[in-house]
CSV table of C-alpha atoms and ligand atoms in Angstrom, one decimal:
chain,number,residue,atom,x,y,z
A,18,MET,CA,90.3,86.5,150.6
A,19,GLU,CA,93.1,88.6,149.4
A,20,LYS,CA,94.6,91.1,151.8
A,21,GLY,CA,93.5,94.3,152.0
A,22,LYS,CA,90.0,93.5,150.6
A,23,LYS,CA,86.9,94.9,152.6
A,24,GLY,CA,86.7,93.0,155.8
A,25,GLU,CA,90.4,91.9,155.9
A,26,GLY,CA,92.1,95.0,156.9
A,27,LYS,CA,95.8,94.7,157.6
A,28,ASP,CA,95.3,95.6,161.4
A,29,MET,CA,91.8,94.1,162.0
A,30,GLY,CA,91.6,90.9,160.2
A,31,LYS,CA,88.2,89.6,159.8
A,32,VAL,CA,85.6,91.6,161.5
A,33,ALA,CA,82.0,91.1,162.3
A,34,ILE,CA,79.6,93.8,163.5
A,35,TYR,CA,77.2,92.5,166.2
A,36,PRO,CA,74.4,95.4,166.2
A,37,GLY,CA,71.5,95.4,168.7
A,38,SER,CA,70.0,97.2,171.6
A,39,PHE,CA,71.7,95.3,174.4
A,40,ASP,CA,69.5,96.9,176.8
A,41,PRO,CA,71.3,95.4,179.0
A,42,ILE,CA,73.8,92.7,177.5
A,43,THR,CA,73.2,89.6,178.5
A,44,TYR,CA,75.0,86.0,178.6
A,45,GLY,CA,72.7,85.1,175.7
A,46,HIS,CA,74.6,88.0,173.7
A,47,ILE,CA,77.9,87.3,175.3
A,48,ASP,CA,77.6,83.6,174.2
A,49,VAL,CA,77.2,84.8,170.6
A,50,VAL,CA,80.1,86.8,170.8
A,51,GLU,CA,82.0,84.1,172.2
A,52,ARG,CA,81.4,81.7,169.7
A,53,ALA,CA,81.9,84.2,166.8
A,54,LEU,CA,85.4,84.8,168.1
A,55,GLU,CA,86.1,81.5,166.9
A,56,ILE,CA,85.2,82.5,163.2
A,57,PHE,CA,86.3,86.1,163.3
A,58,ASP,CA,89.5,88.0,164.5
A,59,LYS,CA,87.2,91.0,165.9
A,60,VAL,CA,83.8,91.4,166.8
A,61,ILE,CA,82.3,94.8,167.0
A,62,ILE,CA,79.4,95.1,169.1
A,63,ALA,CA,77.3,98.1,168.0
A,64,ILE,CA,74.8,99.7,170.2
A,65,ALA,CA,71.9,101.1,168.0
A,66,GLU,CA,70.9,104.5,169.5
A,67,ASN,CA,66.9,103.9,168.8
A,68,GLU,CA,65.0,106.0,171.4
A,69,GLU,CA,61.8,104.7,169.8
A,70,LYS,CA,62.4,101.6,171.8
A,71,ARG,CA,62.4,103.3,175.1
A,72,PRO,CA,65.4,101.9,176.7
A,73,LEU,CA,66.0,101.4,180.2
A,74,PHE,CA,69.5,102.2,180.1
A,75,SER,CA,71.0,105.3,178.2
A,76,VAL,CA,73.2,104.3,175.1
A,77,GLU,CA,76.3,105.7,177.3
A,78,GLU,CA,75.2,103.1,180.2
A,79,ARG,CA,74.7,100.4,177.6
A,80,LEU,CA,78.4,100.9,176.1
A,81,GLN,CA,80.1,101.1,179.7
A,82,MET,CA,78.8,97.7,180.6
A,83,VAL,CA,79.7,96.1,177.5
A,84,LYS,CA,83.2,98.0,177.7
A,85,ALA,CA,83.5,96.9,181.4
A,86,PHE,CA,82.7,93.1,180.3
A,87,PHE,CA,85.1,92.8,177.8
A,88,LYS,CA,87.8,95.0,179.0
A,89,ASP,CA,90.4,92.1,178.8
A,90,THR,CA,89.2,90.8,175.7
A,91,PRO,CA,90.7,93.2,172.8
A,92,LYS,CA,89.1,91.0,170.1
A,93,VAL,CA,85.7,92.5,171.2
A,94,LEU,CA,85.3,96.3,170.5
A,95,ALA,CA,82.3,98.4,171.4
A,96,ASP,CA,80.6,101.1,169.9
A,97,SER,CA,77.2,103.0,169.2
A,98,PHE,CA,75.5,104.1,165.8
A,99,LYS,CA,72.6,106.2,164.8
A,100,GLY,CA,70.7,105.6,161.6
A,101,LEU,CA,71.0,102.8,159.2
A,102,LEU,CA,72.8,99.8,160.0
A,103,VAL,CA,74.3,99.7,156.3
A,104,ASP,CA,75.7,103.0,156.4
A,105,TYR,CA,77.6,102.4,159.9
A,106,VAL,CA,78.9,99.0,158.5
A,107,ALA,CA,80.2,100.8,155.3
A,108,LYS,CA,82.4,102.9,157.7
A,109,THR,CA,84.3,100.0,159.2
A,110,ASN,CA,86.0,97.0,157.6
A,111,ALA,CA,83.5,94.6,158.6
A,112,ILE,CA,82.1,91.5,156.2
A,113,VAL,CA,79.3,90.3,157.9
A,114,ILE,CA,76.5,91.5,160.5
A,115,LEU,CA,76.1,88.6,163.2
A,116,ARG,CA,72.7,88.0,164.8
A,117,GLY,CA,71.5,85.7,167.0
A,118,LEU,CA,68.6,83.4,166.8
A,119,ARG,CA,66.6,81.8,169.9
A,120,ALA,CA,63.5,80.6,168.3
A,121,THR,CA,61.4,80.4,165.1
A,122,SER,CA,59.7,83.5,166.5
A,123,ASP,CA,63.0,85.5,165.8
A,124,PHE,CA,63.2,84.1,162.4
A,125,GLU,CA,60.7,86.3,160.4
A,126,TYR,CA,61.8,89.5,161.9
A,127,GLU,CA,65.5,88.6,161.3
A,128,PHE,CA,64.8,87.3,157.8
A,129,HIS,CA,63.2,90.6,156.8
A,130,MET,CA,66.0,92.7,158.2
A,131,ALA,CA,68.7,90.5,156.7
A,132,SER,CA,66.7,90.7,153.4
A,133,MET,CA,66.3,94.7,153.7
A,134,ASN,CA,70.0,95.2,154.7
A,135,ARG,CA,71.1,93.0,151.6
A,136,SER,CA,69.0,95.1,149.5
A,137,LEU,CA,70.5,98.2,150.6
A,138,ASN,CA,73.9,96.8,150.4
A,139,THR,CA,74.1,93.8,148.0
A,140,HIS,CA,77.9,92.9,149.4
A,141,LEU,CA,76.5,92.6,152.9
A,142,ASP,CA,75.6,89.1,154.7
A,143,THR,CA,73.9,88.5,157.8
A,144,LEU,CA,75.3,85.6,159.9
A,145,PHE,CA,73.1,83.9,162.4
A,146,MET,CA,74.3,81.8,165.4
A,147,MET,CA,71.8,79.7,167.2
A,148,THR,CA,71.6,80.6,170.7
A,149,SER,CA,73.1,77.9,173.1
A,150,LYS,CA,70.6,75.5,175.1
A,151,ASP,CA,71.5,77.5,178.2
A,152,TYR,CA,70.3,80.9,177.0
A,153,PHE,CA,67.3,80.4,174.4
A,154,PHE,CA,65.1,81.9,177.0
A,155,VAL,CA,67.1,84.9,178.0
A,156,SER,CA,66.1,88.2,176.3
A,157,SER,CA,66.9,91.7,177.5
A,158,ARG,CA,63.3,92.3,177.9
A,159,THR,CA,62.3,89.3,180.2
A,160,ILE,CA,65.4,90.3,182.2
A,161,LYS,CA,64.0,93.6,182.7
A,162,GLU,CA,60.9,92.5,183.5
A,163,VAL,CA,62.1,89.8,186.2
A,164,ALA,CA,64.5,92.4,187.6
A,165,ARG,CA,62.1,95.1,187.9
A,166,LEU,CA,59.7,92.5,190.0
A,167,GLY,CA,62.7,91.6,192.1
A,168,GLY,CA,63.4,88.4,190.6
A,169,GLY,CA,67.2,87.0,190.6
A,170,VAL,CA,68.7,87.3,187.1
A,171,GLU,CA,72.2,86.2,188.3
A,172,GLY,CA,73.9,83.8,186.0
A,173,LEU,CA,71.6,85.1,183.0
A,174,VAL,CA,73.5,88.5,182.9
A,175,PRO,CA,76.8,89.6,184.3
A,176,ASP,CA,77.4,90.6,187.9
A,177,LEU,CA,77.9,94.2,186.9
A,178,VAL,CA,74.7,94.2,184.7
A,179,VAL,CA,72.7,92.7,188.0
A,180,ARG,CA,74.0,95.6,190.2
A,181,ARG,CA,73.2,98.3,187.5
A,182,LEU,CA,69.5,96.7,187.3
A,183,LYS,CA,69.1,96.9,191.0
A,184,GLU,CA,70.0,100.3,191.0
A,185,LYS,CA,67.9,101.4,188.3
A,186,PHE,CA,64.8,99.6,190.1
A,187,LYS,CA,65.8,100.9,193.3
A,188,LEU,CA,66.5,97.6,194.9
A,189,PRO,CA,69.0,96.8,197.3
A,190,VAL,CA,72.4,96.1,196.2
A,191,THR,CA,74.0,93.4,198.4
A,192,LYS,CA,77.8,94.3,198.1
A,193,LYS,CA,79.1,97.8,198.3
A,194,LYS,CA,76.8,100.5,197.8
A,195,GLN,CA,79.0,102.6,195.3
A,196,ILE,CA,80.2,100.4,192.7
A,197,GLY,CA,82.2,101.4,189.6
A,198,TRP,CA,81.3,100.3,186.1
A,199,ASP,CA,84.1,97.6,185.8
A,200,ASP,CA,83.9,95.5,189.0
B,6,ADP,P1,67.3,94.2,169.0
B,6,ADP,O1,66.9,95.2,169.5
B,6,ADP,O2,68.1,94.7,167.6
B,6,ADP,O3,66.7,92.8,168.7
B,6,ADP,P2,68.9,92.5,171.3
B,6,ADP,O4,69.7,93.2,171.9
B,6,ADP,O5,67.6,92.4,171.7
B,6,ADP,O6,68.4,93.9,169.9
B,6,ADP,O7,69.4,91.4,170.5
B,6,ADP,C1,70.5,91.6,169.6
B,6,ADP,C2,70.8,90.5,168.9
B,6,ADP,O8,71.2,89.3,169.9
B,6,ADP,C3,69.5,89.9,168.2
B,6,ADP,O9,70.0,89.0,166.8
B,6,ADP,C4,68.9,88.5,169.1
B,6,ADP,O10,68.2,87.7,168.3
B,6,ADP,C5,70.2,88.2,169.6
B,6,ADP,N1,70.1,87.5,170.9
B,6,ADP,C6,69.5,88.2,172.0
B,6,ADP,N2,69.6,87.4,173.1
B,6,ADP,C7,69.9,86.2,172.7
B,6,ADP,C8,70.0,84.7,173.2
B,6,ADP,N3,69.7,84.5,174.5
B,6,ADP,N4,70.9,83.9,172.7
B,6,ADP,C9,71.1,84.3,171.3
B,6,ADP,N5,71.0,85.3,170.4
B,6,ADP,C10,70.2,86.3,171.4
């Protein structure tokens, strides 16, 4: 691709947007991001502000967790957006929407969304990454369910997320009582 074309801005290189709820971010998401960094120069994690989904964490809380986890990875940026994804993507210099696929059950929804986004912006492609075998069963929804019932989710989400979940569900936090976002 020529320099200066969409998605290859002089400063950013090849950019992918990874949109989703990230309520909260899991190692499944993180695995997709890390593998995408082998292909792209930057990945923007774009948290959708969609109150209809009745999120557990506010957009600010979700953003803080993502930023804290990737604080030493300048190739990963975090942002939030409202409204249509294609409108948000148009404001960036991303070339691709990145999504993960865990099972055939994800496929139908993802296929419809990708097709709709392509019909709204014919230049925009969606790239799917298969989940890794270690995380195919991990979803934010099941993590929240298990954590709410007091089950262990260590190893499936970063430690800082484990602690935030425990705080949300008023479960005992093992280490310090007051924990900053980035420890
Ligand atoms: P959304 O509400 O948009 O589906 P999610 O945060 O649940 O947002 O997921 C964002 C993207 O990450 C989706 O493409 C989803 O399929 C993918 N994803 C979620 N969990 C995993 C996982 N364990 N492995 C691979 N991809 C995943």
